[in-house]
Amino acid sequence: MNLFRNFKSVTKTAYGRGSFSKLGEIIAPHRASGKGYMVFLVDHYFEGNEGFKAKLPMLPGDELIFCSTKKEPSTEQIDALRDDLLVRHGLPAGLVGIGGGNVMDVAKALSLMLTNEGSSVQYQGLNLIKKPGIYHCGVPTISGTGAEVSMTAVLTGPAKKLGLKCDWTVFDQIVLDPDLIASVPDDQWFYTGMDTYIHSVEAITGTKKNTFAEAYSEKSLEMCRQVYLKLDRKDPKSDELLMVASYMGGLSLTYSEVGVCHALSYGLGKVLEMHHCYANCIAFNQLDDVYGDYVQEFKGMVKARGITLPQNLSKDWSEETINAMAEVAYALPHMWDHAFGPDWQQVLDRERIKGWYRRM
Ligand code: NAD
Ligand code: ZN
């Protein structure tokens, strides 16, 4: 396979324990000669943590906004944040997102919407953004989604859950400090980490991959195996590997595509508002007929980590709910095309999709 791809990467990547302490000097050149202010978008988990706050390299005039992660980012939320900042302070010099996939997407979307007029709803899709956003830096505090490297900011809008996807979405800078992810609770650490495992499996098993995708996938899978099957979570190497695995899993998708699990997960997310990474685990657990040995390996990791995935969720789902989820999933032909090839309609119909949901 030699599929043509031409993508922008994150411009600068800082990696290593303690790199968060360098954030001040990293963003200093982007403060627009002292005229602009910086916005710090921080996961609400850190609200009230004075020790953490003291580490933020804030200067007078900067804005600190805590972001709730109860719901996934929405177009409404981004538009309101943008309007509020512009009315109160004018255009910032840049922004820094500190948190999980949720805050990474808020930071990427807000950067774009500070310079593009109208509602973010009109830009949901590929290459619809008209102008570059402002300087934006991402600091992940939980690893797995790859949102720190991807070229999309996933937003839930009134009609669709779809990313603002273009070259300008990609971060100008990321700071990967393994110290920051140590406090993630074990269950969330597992679900979000499995997102990168599943990205890598889906990227490597479909038809739209190229050699870059294979290289990133294989390395990410190997790192996930070390983290979830071999190392103690307290081993310093564990978080160091997981942060890089997330990055590589994200890039494996840039050079390939997601597949069956993500299609089903989008249905669970849109209809039941299930968290992306948790929904992936629920779906992947039932996909033996598609991902075979990888699903067995996944089950081994679930067991090794003492995670309990719910069984028989579907007994509480009405036919209407299952139909609605199947419609969301069916309407993602690029994922089916990748998973099963251009003749995917010969092996997949709505009934097969509903069958997977009924097994969950
Ligand atoms: P998240 O951002 O939803 O965070 C999960 C939980 O962990 C939250 O309760 C958060 O407060 C908490 N948390 C974060 N850091 C912590 C820390 N250091 N210690 C303790 N708790 C911490 O989780 P996620 O799984 O990283 O991201 C999911 C989001 O990512 C969804 O909105 C999904 O749509 C998006 N996503 C985006 C992409 C992309 O390419 N843009 C890819 C996959 C998923
Ligand atoms: Zn994912």
mmCIF file of C-alpha atoms and ligand atoms in Angstrom, residues 43-46 67-73 98-105 108 140-156 161 169 179-185 188-189 191-193 195 199 233 250 253 262 266 275-278 280, ligand 1:
data_model
loop_
_atom_site.group_PDB
_atom_site.id
_atom_site.type_symbol
_atom_site.label_atom_id
_atom_site.label_comp_id
_atom_site.label_asym_id
_atom_site.label_seq_id
_atom_site.Cartn_x
_atom_site.Cartn_y
_atom_site.Cartn_z
ATOM 1 C CA ASP A 43 -9.334 20.915 33.141
ATOM 2 C CA HIS A 44 -11.710 21.467 36.082
ATOM 3 C CA TYR A 45 -9.973 18.597 37.892
ATOM 4 C CA PHE A 46 -7.248 21.112 38.834
ATOM 5 C CA CYS A 67 -13.270 23.795 31.669
ATOM 6 C CA SER A 68 -15.836 21.243 32.770
ATOM 7 C CA THR A 69 -15.368 17.832 31.139
ATOM 8 C CA LYS A 70 -18.776 16.454 32.143
ATOM 9 C CA LYS A 71 -19.919 16.829 28.553
ATOM 10 C CA GLU A 72 -17.833 16.565 25.414
ATOM 11 C CA PRO A 73 -17.040 19.965 23.817
ATOM 12 C CA ILE A 98 -4.110 21.879 29.876
ATOM 13 C CA GLY A 99 -6.153 18.706 30.308
ATOM 14 C CA GLY A 100 -7.422 15.621 28.518
ATOM 15 C CA GLY A 101 -8.831 15.103 25.032
ATOM 16 C CA ASN A 102 -11.746 17.295 25.987
ATOM 17 C CA VAL A 103 -9.642 20.361 26.833
ATOM 18 C CA MET A 104 -7.283 19.677 23.884
ATOM 19 C CA ASP A 105 -10.270 19.945 21.556
ATOM 20 C CA LYS A 108 -7.876 23.800 19.197
ATOM 21 C CA PRO A 140 -2.075 16.751 28.020
ATOM 22 C CA THR A 141 -2.796 15.593 31.571
ATOM 23 C CA ILE A 142 -4.254 12.215 30.564
ATOM 24 C CA SER A 143 -3.044 10.114 27.638
ATOM 25 C CA GLY A 144 -4.627 8.017 24.919
ATOM 26 C CA THR A 145 -6.872 10.006 22.614
ATOM 27 C CA GLY A 146 -4.029 11.433 20.539
ATOM 28 C CA ALA A 147 -5.979 14.724 20.484
ATOM 29 C CA GLU A 148 -2.646 16.395 21.205
ATOM 30 C CA VAL A 149 -1.418 15.524 17.697
ATOM 31 C CA SER A 150 -4.541 15.153 15.596
ATOM 32 C CA MET A 151 -5.727 17.680 13.013
ATOM 33 C CA THR A 152 -9.281 17.694 14.310
ATOM 34 C CA ALA A 153 -11.181 19.325 17.176
ATOM 35 C CA VAL A 154 -14.269 17.179 17.725
ATOM 36 C CA LEU A 155 -17.388 19.238 18.536
ATOM 37 C CA THR A 156 -20.963 18.233 19.192
ATOM 38 C CA LYS A 161 -20.793 15.489 16.136
ATOM 39 C CA THR A 169 -6.288 22.972 13.848
ATOM 40 C CA ASP A 179 4.486 13.709 35.674
ATOM 41 C CA LEU A 180 1.140 15.284 34.778
ATOM 42 C CA ILE A 181 -0.713 12.028 34.124
ATOM 43 C CA ALA A 182 0.212 10.260 37.379
ATOM 44 C CA SER A 183 -2.980 11.368 39.178
ATOM 45 C CA VAL A 184 -5.450 9.958 36.619
ATOM 46 C CA PRO A 185 -7.760 7.408 38.343
ATOM 47 C CA GLN A 188 -10.047 6.399 33.385
ATOM 48 C CA TRP A 189 -6.340 5.699 32.791
ATOM 49 C CA TYR A 191 -10.293 3.578 29.132
ATOM 50 C CA THR A 192 -8.401 6.542 27.687
ATOM 51 C CA GLY A 193 -5.231 4.493 27.183
ATOM 52 C CA ASP A 195 -8.273 4.611 22.841
ATOM 53 C CA HIS A 199 -6.668 3.631 17.151
ATOM 54 C CA ARG A 233 1.608 1.472 36.907
ATOM 55 C CA GLY A 250 -2.822 9.550 17.021
ATOM 56 C CA LEU A 253 -4.684 7.567 12.234
ATOM 57 C CA HIS A 262 -15.142 3.947 16.329
ATOM 58 C CA TYR A 266 -19.939 7.337 17.635
ATOM 59 C CA HIS A 275 -17.696 9.080 26.952
ATOM 60 C CA HIS A 276 -15.641 8.403 23.798
ATOM 61 C CA CYS A 277 -13.005 6.132 25.352
ATOM 62 C CA TYR A 278 -15.434 4.212 27.552
ATOM 63 C CA ASN A 280 -14.780 2.327 22.579
HETATM 64 P P1 NAD B 1 -11.357 13.764 29.267
HETATM 65 O O1 NAD B 1 -10.684 14.956 28.737
HETATM 66 O O2 NAD B 1 -12.827 13.627 29.078
HETATM 67 O O3 NAD B 1 -10.979 13.534 30.788
HETATM 68 C C1 NAD B 1 -11.421 12.378 31.489
HETATM 69 C C2 NAD B 1 -11.476 12.635 32.969
HETATM 70 O O4 NAD B 1 -10.157 12.676 33.510
HETATM 71 C C3 NAD B 1 -12.123 13.957 33.321
HETATM 72 O O5 NAD B 1 -12.946 13.769 34.447
HETATM 73 C C4 NAD B 1 -10.932 14.837 33.683
HETATM 74 O O6 NAD B 1 -11.307 15.873 34.557
HETATM 75 C C5 NAD B 1 -10.003 13.842 34.306
HETATM 76 N N1 NAD B 1 -8.576 14.199 34.313
HETATM 77 C C6 NAD B 1 -7.834 14.754 33.327
HETATM 78 N N2 NAD B 1 -6.545 14.840 33.691
HETATM 79 C C7 NAD B 1 -6.465 14.339 34.937
HETATM 80 C C8 NAD B 1 -5.385 14.151 35.852
HETATM 81 N N3 NAD B 1 -4.111 14.453 35.541
HETATM 82 N N4 NAD B 1 -5.661 13.593 37.059
HETATM 83 C C9 NAD B 1 -6.934 13.225 37.383
HETATM 84 N N5 NAD B 1 -7.974 13.387 36.563
HETATM 85 C C10 NAD B 1 -7.746 13.937 35.340
HETATM 86 O O7 NAD B 1 -10.751 12.425 28.693
HETATM 87 P P2 NAD B 1 -10.076 11.909 27.405
HETATM 88 O O8 NAD B 1 -10.434 10.489 27.381
HETATM 89 O O9 NAD B 1 -8.655 12.313 27.371
HETATM 90 O O10 NAD B 1 -10.774 12.678 26.205
HETATM 91 C C11 NAD B 1 -12.067 12.416 25.707
HETATM 92 C C12 NAD B 1 -12.387 13.550 24.750
HETATM 93 O O11 NAD B 1 -11.441 13.536 23.691
HETATM 94 C C13 NAD B 1 -13.747 13.462 24.099
HETATM 95 O O12 NAD B 1 -14.313 14.756 24.102
HETATM 96 C C14 NAD B 1 -13.455 13.017 22.662
HETATM 97 O O13 NAD B 1 -14.399 13.490 21.727
HETATM 98 C C15 NAD B 1 -12.108 13.662 22.441
HETATM 99 N N6 NAD B 1 -11.273 13.005 21.432
HETATM 100 C C16 NAD B 1 -10.666 13.783 20.516
HETATM 101 C C17 NAD B 1 -9.854 13.232 19.546
HETATM 102 C C18 NAD B 1 -9.202 14.111 18.538
HETATM 103 O O14 NAD B 1 -8.453 13.626 17.697
HETATM 104 N N7 NAD B 1 -9.402 15.406 18.557
HETATM 105 C C19 NAD B 1 -9.618 11.844 19.526
HETATM 106 C C20 NAD B 1 -10.245 11.052 20.492
HETATM 107 C C21 NAD B 1 -11.068 11.644 21.461
#
